[in-house]
CSV table of C-alpha atoms in Angstrom, one decimal:
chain,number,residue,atom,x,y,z
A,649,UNK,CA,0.0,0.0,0.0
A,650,UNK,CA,1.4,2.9,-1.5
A,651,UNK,CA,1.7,6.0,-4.1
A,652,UNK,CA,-0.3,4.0,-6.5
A,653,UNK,CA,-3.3,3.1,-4.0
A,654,UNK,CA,-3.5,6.9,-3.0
A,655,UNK,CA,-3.2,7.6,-6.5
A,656,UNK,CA,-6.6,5.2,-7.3
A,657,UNK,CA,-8.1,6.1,-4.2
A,658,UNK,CA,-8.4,10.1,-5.6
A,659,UNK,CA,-9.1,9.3,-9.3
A,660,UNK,CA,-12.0,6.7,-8.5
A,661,UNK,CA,-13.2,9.0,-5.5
A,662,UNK,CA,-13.4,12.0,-8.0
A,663,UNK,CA,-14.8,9.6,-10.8
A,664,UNK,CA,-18.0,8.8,-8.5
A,665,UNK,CA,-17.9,12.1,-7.1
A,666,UNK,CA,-17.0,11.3,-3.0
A,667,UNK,CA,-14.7,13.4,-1.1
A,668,UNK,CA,-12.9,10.3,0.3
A,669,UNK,CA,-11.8,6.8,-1.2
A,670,UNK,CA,-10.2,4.4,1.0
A,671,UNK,CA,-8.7,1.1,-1.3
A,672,UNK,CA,-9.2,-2.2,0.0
A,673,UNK,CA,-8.7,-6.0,-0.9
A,674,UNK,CA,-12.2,-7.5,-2.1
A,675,UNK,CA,-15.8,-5.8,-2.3
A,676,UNK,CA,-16.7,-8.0,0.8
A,677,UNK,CA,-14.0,-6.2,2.9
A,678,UNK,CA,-15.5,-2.8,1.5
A,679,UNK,CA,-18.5,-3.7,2.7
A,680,UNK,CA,-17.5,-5.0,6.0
A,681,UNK,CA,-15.2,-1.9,6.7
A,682,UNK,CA,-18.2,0.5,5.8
A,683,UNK,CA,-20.8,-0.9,8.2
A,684,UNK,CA,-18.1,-1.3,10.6
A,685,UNK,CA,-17.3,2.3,10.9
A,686,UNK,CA,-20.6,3.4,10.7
A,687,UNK,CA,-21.0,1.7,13.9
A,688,UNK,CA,-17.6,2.7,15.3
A,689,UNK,CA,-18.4,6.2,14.7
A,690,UNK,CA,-21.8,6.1,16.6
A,691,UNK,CA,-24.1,7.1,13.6
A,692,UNK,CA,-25.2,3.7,13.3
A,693,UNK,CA,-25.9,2.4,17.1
A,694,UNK,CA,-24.9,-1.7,17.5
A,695,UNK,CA,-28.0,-3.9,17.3
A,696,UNK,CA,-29.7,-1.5,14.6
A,697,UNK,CA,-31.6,-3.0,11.9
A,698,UNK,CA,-30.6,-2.7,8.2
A,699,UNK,CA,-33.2,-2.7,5.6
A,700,UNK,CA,-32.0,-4.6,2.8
A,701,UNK,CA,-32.9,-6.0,-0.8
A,702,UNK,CA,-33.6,-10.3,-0.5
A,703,UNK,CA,-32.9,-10.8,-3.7
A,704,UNK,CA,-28.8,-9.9,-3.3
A,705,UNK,CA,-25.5,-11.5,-2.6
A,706,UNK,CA,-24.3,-13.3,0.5
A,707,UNK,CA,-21.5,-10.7,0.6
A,708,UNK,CA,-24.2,-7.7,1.3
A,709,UNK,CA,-26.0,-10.2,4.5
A,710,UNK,CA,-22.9,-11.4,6.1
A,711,UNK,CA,-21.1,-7.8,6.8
A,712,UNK,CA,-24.1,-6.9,8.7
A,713,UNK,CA,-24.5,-9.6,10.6
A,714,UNK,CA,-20.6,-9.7,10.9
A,715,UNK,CA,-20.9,-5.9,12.3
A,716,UNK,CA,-23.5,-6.5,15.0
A,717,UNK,CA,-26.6,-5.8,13.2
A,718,UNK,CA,-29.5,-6.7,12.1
A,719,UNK,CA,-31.0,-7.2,8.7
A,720,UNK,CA,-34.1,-6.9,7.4
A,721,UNK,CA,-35.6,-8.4,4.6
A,722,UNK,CA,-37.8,-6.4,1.9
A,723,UNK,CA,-38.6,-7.7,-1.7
A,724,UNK,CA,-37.5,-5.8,-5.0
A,725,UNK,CA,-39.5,-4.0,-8.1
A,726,UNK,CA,-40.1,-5.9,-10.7
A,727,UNK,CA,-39.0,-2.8,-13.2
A,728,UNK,CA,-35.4,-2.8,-11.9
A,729,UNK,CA,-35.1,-6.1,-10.0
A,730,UNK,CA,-34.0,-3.2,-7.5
A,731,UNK,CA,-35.1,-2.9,-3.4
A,732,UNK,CA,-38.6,-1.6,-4.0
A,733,UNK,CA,-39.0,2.1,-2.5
A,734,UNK,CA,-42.2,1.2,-1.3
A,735,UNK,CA,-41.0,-2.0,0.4
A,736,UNK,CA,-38.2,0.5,2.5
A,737,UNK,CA,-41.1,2.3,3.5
A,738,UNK,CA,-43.1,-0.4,4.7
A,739,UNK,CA,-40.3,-1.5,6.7
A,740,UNK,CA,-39.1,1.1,8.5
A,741,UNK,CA,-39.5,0.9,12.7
A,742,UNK,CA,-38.0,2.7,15.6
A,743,UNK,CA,-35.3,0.1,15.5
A,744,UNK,CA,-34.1,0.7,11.8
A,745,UNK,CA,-30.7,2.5,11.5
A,746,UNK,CA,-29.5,2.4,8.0
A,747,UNK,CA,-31.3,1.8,4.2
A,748,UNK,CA,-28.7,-0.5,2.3
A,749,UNK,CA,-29.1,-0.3,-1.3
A,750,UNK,CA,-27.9,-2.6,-4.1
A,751,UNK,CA,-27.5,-1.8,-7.6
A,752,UNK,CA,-28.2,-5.0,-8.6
A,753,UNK,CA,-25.8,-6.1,-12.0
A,754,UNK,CA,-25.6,-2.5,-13.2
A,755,UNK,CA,-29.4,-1.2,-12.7
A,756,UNK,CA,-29.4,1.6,-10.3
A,757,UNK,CA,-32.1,1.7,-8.0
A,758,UNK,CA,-34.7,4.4,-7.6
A,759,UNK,CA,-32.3,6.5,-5.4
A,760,UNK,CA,-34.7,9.9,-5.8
A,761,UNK,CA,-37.7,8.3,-3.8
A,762,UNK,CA,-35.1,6.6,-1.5
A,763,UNK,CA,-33.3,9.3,-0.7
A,764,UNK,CA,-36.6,11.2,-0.1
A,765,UNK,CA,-37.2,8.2,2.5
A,766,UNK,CA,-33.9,8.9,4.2
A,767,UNK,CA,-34.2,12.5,4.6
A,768,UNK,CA,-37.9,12.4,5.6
A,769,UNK,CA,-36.8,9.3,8.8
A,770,UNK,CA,-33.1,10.5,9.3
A,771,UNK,CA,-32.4,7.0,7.9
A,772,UNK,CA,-28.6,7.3,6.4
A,773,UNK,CA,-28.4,5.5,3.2
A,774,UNK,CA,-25.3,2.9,2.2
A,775,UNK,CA,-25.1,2.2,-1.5
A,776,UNK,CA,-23.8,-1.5,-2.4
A,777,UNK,CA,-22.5,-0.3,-5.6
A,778,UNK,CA,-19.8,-3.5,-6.3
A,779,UNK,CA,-22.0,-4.6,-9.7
A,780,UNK,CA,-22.8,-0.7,-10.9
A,781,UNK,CA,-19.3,0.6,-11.9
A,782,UNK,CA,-20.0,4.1,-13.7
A,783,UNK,CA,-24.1,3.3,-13.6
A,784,UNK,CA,-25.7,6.8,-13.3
A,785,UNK,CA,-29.3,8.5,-12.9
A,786,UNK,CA,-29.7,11.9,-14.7
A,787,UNK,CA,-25.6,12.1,-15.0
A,788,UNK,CA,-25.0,11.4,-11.3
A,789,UNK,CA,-22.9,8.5,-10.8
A,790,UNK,CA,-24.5,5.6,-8.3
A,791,UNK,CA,-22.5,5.5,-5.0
A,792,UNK,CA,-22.5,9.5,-5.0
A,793,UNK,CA,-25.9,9.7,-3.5
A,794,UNK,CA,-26.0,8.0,0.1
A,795,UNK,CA,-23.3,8.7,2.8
A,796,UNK,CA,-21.4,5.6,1.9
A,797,UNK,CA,-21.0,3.7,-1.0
A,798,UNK,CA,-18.5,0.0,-1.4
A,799,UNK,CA,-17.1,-1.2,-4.5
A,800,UNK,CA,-16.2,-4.7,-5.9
A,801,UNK,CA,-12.9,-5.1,-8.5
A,802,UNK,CA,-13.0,-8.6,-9.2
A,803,UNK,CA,-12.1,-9.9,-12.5
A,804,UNK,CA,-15.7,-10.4,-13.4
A,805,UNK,CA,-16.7,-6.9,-12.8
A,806,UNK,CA,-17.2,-4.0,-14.8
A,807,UNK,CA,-13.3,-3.0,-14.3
A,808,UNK,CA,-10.9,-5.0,-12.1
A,809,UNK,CA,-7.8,-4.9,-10.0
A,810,UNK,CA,-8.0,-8.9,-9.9
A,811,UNK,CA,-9.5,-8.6,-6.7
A,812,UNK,CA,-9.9,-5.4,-4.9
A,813,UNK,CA,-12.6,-2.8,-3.5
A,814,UNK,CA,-13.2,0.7,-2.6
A,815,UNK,CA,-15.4,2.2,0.0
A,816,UNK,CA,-16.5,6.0,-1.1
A,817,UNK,CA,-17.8,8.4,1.6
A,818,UNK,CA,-17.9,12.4,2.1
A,819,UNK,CA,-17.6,12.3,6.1
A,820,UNK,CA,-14.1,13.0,7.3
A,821,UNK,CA,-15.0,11.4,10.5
A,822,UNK,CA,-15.9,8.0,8.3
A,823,UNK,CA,-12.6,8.5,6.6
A,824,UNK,CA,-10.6,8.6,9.6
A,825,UNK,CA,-11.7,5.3,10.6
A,826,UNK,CA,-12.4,3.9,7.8
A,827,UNK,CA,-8.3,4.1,7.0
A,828,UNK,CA,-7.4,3.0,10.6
A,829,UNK,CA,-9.4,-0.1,10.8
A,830,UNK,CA,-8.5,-1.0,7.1
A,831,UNK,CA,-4.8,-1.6,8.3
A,832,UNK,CA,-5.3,-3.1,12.3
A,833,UNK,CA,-6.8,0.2,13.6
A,834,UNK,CA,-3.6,2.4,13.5
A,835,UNK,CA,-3.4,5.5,15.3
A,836,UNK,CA,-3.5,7.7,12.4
A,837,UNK,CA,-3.2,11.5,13.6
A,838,UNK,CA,0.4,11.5,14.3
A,839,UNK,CA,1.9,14.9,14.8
A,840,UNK,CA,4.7,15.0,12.5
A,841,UNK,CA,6.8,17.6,14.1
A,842,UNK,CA,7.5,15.7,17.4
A,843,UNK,CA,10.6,12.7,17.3
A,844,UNK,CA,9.9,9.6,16.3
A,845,UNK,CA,9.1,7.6,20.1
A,846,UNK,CA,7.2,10.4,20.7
A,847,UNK,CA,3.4,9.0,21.4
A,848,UNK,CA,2.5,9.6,25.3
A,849,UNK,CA,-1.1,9.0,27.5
A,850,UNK,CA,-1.7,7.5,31.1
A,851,UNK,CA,-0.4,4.4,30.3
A,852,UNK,CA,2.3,4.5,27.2
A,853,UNK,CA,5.2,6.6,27.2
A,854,UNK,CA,8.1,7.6,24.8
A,855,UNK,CA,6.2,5.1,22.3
A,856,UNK,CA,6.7,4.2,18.8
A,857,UNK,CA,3.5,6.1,17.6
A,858,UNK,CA,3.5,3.9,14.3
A,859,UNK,CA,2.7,0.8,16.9
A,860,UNK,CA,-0.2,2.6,18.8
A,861,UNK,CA,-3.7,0.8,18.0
A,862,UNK,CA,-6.5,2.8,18.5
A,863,UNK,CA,-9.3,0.8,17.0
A,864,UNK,CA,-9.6,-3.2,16.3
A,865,UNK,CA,-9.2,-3.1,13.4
A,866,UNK,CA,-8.2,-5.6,10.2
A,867,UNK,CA,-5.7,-5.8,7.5
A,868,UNK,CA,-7.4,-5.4,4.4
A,869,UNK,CA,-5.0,-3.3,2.4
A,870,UNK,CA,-5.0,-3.2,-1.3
A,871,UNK,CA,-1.5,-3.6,-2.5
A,872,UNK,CA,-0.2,-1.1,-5.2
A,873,UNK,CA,0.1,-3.9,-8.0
A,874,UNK,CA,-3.9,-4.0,-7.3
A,875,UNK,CA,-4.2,0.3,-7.7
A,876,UNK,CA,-2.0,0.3,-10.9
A,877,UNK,CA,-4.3,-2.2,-12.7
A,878,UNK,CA,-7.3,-0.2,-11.2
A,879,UNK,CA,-5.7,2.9,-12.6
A,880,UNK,CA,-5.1,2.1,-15.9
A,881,UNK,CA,-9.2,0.2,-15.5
A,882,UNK,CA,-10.7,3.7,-14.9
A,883,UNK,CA,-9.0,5.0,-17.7
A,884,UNK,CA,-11.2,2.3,-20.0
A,885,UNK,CA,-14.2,2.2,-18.2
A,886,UNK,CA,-16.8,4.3,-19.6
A,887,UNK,CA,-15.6,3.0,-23.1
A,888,UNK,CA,-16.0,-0.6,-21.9
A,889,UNK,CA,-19.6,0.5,-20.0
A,890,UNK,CA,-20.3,1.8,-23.5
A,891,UNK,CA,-19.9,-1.3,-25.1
A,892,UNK,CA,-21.6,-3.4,-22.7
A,893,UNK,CA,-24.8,-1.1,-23.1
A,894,UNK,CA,-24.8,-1.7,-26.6
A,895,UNK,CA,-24.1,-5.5,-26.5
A,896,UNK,CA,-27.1,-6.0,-24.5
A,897,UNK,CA,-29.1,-3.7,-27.1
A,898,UNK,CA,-28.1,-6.2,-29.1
A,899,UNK,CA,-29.9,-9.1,-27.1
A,900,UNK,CA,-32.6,-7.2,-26.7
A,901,UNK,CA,-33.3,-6.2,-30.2
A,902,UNK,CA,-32.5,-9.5,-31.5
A,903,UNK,CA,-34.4,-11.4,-28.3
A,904,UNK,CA,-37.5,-9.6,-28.7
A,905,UNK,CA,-40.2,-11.6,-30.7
A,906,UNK,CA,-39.6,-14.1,-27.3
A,907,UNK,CA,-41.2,-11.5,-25.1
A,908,UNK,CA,-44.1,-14.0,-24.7
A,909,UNK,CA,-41.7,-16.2,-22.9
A,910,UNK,CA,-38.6,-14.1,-22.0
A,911,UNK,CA,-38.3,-10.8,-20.1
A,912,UNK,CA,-35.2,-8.8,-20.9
A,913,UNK,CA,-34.4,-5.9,-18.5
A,914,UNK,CA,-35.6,-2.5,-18.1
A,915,UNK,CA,-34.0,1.0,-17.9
A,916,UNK,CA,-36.1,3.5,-16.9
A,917,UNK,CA,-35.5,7.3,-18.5
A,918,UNK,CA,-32.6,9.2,-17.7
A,919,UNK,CA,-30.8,6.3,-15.9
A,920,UNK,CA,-27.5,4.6,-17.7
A,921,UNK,CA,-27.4,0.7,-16.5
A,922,UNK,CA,-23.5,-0.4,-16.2
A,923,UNK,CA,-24.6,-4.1,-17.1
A,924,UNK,CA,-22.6,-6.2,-15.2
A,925,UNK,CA,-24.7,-9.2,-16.8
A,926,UNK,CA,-27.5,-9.4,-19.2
A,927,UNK,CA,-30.8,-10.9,-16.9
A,928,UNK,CA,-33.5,-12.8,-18.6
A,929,UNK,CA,-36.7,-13.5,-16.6
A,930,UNK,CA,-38.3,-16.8,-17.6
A,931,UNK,CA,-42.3,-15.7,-17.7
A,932,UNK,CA,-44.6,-17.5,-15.8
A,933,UNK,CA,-46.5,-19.8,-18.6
A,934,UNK,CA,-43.5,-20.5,-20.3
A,935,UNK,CA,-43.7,-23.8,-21.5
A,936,UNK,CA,-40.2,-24.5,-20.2
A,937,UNK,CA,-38.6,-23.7,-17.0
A,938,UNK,CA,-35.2,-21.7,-16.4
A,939,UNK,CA,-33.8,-25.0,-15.6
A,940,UNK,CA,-34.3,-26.6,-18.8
A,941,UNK,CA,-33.5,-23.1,-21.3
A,942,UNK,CA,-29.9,-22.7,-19.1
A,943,UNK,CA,-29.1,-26.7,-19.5
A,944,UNK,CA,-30.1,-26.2,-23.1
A,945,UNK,CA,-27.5,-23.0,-23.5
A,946,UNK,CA,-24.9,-24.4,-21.2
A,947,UNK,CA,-25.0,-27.6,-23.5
A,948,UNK,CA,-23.8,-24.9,-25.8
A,949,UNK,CA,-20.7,-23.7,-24.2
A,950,UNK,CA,-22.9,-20.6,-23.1
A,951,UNK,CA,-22.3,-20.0,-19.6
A,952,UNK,CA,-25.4,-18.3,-17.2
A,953,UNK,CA,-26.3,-17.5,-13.6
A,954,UNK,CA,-28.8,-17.2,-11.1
A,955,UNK,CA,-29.5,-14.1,-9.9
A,956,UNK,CA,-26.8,-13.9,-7.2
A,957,UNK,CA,-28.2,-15.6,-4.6
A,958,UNK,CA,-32.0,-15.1,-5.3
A,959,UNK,CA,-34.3,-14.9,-1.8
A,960,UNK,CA,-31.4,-15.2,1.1
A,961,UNK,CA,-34.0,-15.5,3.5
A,962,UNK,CA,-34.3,-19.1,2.6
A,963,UNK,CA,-30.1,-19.4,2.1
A,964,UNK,CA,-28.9,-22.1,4.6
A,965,UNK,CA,-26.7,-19.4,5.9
A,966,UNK,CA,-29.7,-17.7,6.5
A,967,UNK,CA,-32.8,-19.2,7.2
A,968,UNK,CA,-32.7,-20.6,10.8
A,969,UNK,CA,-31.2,-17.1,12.4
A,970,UNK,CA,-34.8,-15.5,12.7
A,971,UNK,CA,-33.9,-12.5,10.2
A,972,UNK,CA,-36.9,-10.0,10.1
A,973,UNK,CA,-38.8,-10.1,6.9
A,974,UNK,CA,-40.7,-7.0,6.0
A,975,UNK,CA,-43.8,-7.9,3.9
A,976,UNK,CA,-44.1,-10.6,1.4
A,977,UNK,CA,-41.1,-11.8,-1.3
A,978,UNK,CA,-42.8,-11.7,-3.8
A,979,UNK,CA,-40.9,-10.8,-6.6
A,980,UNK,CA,-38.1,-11.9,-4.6
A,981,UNK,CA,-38.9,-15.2,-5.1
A,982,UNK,CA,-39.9,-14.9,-8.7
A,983,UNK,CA,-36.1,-13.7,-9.4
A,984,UNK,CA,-35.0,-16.5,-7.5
A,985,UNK,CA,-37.3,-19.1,-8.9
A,986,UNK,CA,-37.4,-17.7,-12.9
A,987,UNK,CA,-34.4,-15.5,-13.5
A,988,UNK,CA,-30.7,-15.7,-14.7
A,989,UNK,CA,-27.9,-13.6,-16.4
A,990,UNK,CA,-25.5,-14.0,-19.0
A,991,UNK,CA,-22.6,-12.6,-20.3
A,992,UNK,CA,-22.5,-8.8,-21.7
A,993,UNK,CA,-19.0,-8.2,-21.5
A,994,UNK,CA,-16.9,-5.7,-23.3
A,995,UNK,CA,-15.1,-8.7,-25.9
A,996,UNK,CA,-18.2,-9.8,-27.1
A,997,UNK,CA,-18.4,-9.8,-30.9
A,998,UNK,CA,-20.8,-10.0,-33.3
A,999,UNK,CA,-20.2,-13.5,-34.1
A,1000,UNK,CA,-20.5,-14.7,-30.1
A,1001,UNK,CA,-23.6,-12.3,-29.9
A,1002,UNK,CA,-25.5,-13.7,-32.4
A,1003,UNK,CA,-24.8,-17.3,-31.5
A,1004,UNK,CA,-26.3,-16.7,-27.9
A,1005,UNK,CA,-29.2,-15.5,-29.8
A,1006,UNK,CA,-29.6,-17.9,-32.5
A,1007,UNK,CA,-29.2,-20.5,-29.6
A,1008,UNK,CA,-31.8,-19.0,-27.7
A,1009,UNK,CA,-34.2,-19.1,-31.1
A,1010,UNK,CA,-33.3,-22.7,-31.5
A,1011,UNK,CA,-34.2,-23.5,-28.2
A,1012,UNK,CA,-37.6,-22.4,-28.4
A,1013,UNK,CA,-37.9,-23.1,-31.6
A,1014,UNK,CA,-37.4,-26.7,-30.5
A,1015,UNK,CA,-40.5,-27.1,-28.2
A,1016,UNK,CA,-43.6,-28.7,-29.5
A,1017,UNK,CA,-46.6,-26.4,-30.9
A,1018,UNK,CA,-43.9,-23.5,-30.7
A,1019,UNK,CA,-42.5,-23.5,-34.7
């Protein structure tokens, strides 16, 4: 940890337009470092509820849980596949400390009417933003909007340090922390003009101040390999986001006559999706389940996923710790039942798009009664 991270910290933090960026090793730690000081710093109390999308990763639960709080379930809108505003709403109790929003794959959620929910409760607002590199709403770039925003760079993401993350904040106070407990919860504020040996309190004296541990912390540094790759990423990322928009155009476009049986995504005016992955929804009355369409593409050297880890509720992780669910799943479990993603990716040519589509067409095509 270095030059270079500083050097990626500043260009990514200006990039999403944050005051602070502090580099770390994985989107997971980003995430666990940014509910961490939020506790730490007394905004969010321990033992505070989270409301949280269902339909999400098991890296967005576990940091909660992992901080001393307490998530709460709500389902997500069918028009984004994004925590439904409404749903926040709905949930919101005496105990609830923080709104914790996922873009999910690129979509950014409805962050007008949540924001209006934070500012009308006091409710800060975290922004999961590791799937929604340089996604945007009017021109402002998701992760700029709530107090606190975390980042993913894994290799499958929209840029990558191989693995890496980023959380984003404008409070100095977070930033202080967020930098101690990132690297064992280092006294940070070191007055440069006194000796070296020259930390004293009630109980240390004459000590090496760069050995004085003022918060437990971790060590989950990001190394300045990671930050050159990440560097050089930036420099390629709207270029590549580009691309990616217009590669699932493509899918759309050429995917369409199957809206019967297939539902491609959504993106409502004004708002730029990233597209981490391409999602198709398998319609209810389909004659064919997701099950059989994936085998059938897979058998084709075309790789899909489930939609991260569909309704976490019912995760084994999960389901026996009595985790508070706000109103019915819904859609939730519709996403978790029905949907997948595929690859949109930046490489993508022609040739490779057209096959998914043609394969697609052939699979259907394939079903009785459905020439």
């Amino acid at each position: 940890q270095g030059k270079k991270v500083k050097e990626f910290e500043k260009s990514y933090s200006e990039y999403v337009g944050m005051d602070y960026g502090v580099a770390v090793n994985s989107g997971s730690s980003a995430n666990l470092l940014a509910l961490t000081s939020l506790v730490m710093s007394g905004i969010l109390p321990k033992g505070s509820e989270v409301i949280v999308p269902a339909a999400t990763f098991t890296t967005v639960i576990s940091p909660i849980i992992q901080a001393g709080l307490k998530p709460v379930f709500v389902d997500v809108e069918m028009d984004t596949y994004n925590v439904s505003s409404k749903s926040i709403e709905a949930a919101i109790t005496d105990a609830t400390g923080l709104i914790m929003v996922v873009h999910s794959l690129g979509n950014p959620a409805n962050m007008g009417e949540i924001m209006a929910i934070s500012e009308k409760h006091n409710i800060p607002v975290f922004e999961d933003c590791c799937e929604a590199h340089g996604a945007a709403i009017d021109g402002k770039r998701e992760g700029s909007f709530g107090l606190i925003s975390a980042w993913s760079f894994f290799v499958a993401h929209n840029m990558t340090t191989g693995e890496g993350g980023m959380v984003n904040t404008r409070d100095p106070k977070l930033y202080y922390i967020l930098r101690s407990i990132r690297e064992f919860g280092r006294l940070l504020d070191v007055d440069k003009s006194v000796e070296r040996f020259g930390y004293s309190d009630e109980y240390l004296k004459d000590y090496d101040e760069r050995y004085v541990f003022e918060n437990i912390g971790y060590n989950v540094r990001m190394t300045d390999i990671a930050a050159s790759l990440g560097i050089e990423q930036l420099k390629k990322l709207d270029d590549y986001n580009n691309t990616r928009a217009r590669v699932a155009q493509d899918y759309t476009k050429g995917l369409a006559h199957h809206s019967k049986y297939l539902r491609m995504p959504n993106i409502p005016e004004g708002y730029f999706h990233s597209f981490y992955g391409f999602t198709i929804l398998v319609n209810d009355g389909a004659p064919f389940t997701r099950k059989e369409i994936i085998t059938y593409m897979e058998s084709k050297n075309i790789e899909t996923r489930a939609f991260m880890g569909g309704n976490l509720s019912i995760q084994p992780a999960y389901r026996e710790l009595g985790i508070r669910i706000a109103g019915d799943l819904t859609n939730t479990n519709k996403l978790s039942d029905d949907a997948f993603f595929i690859g949109c990716h930046p490489f993508l040519n022609d040739d490779a798009i057209n096959y998914v589509i043609r394969t697609i067409d052939e699979f259907i095509a394939s079903l009785d009664g459905n020439n």
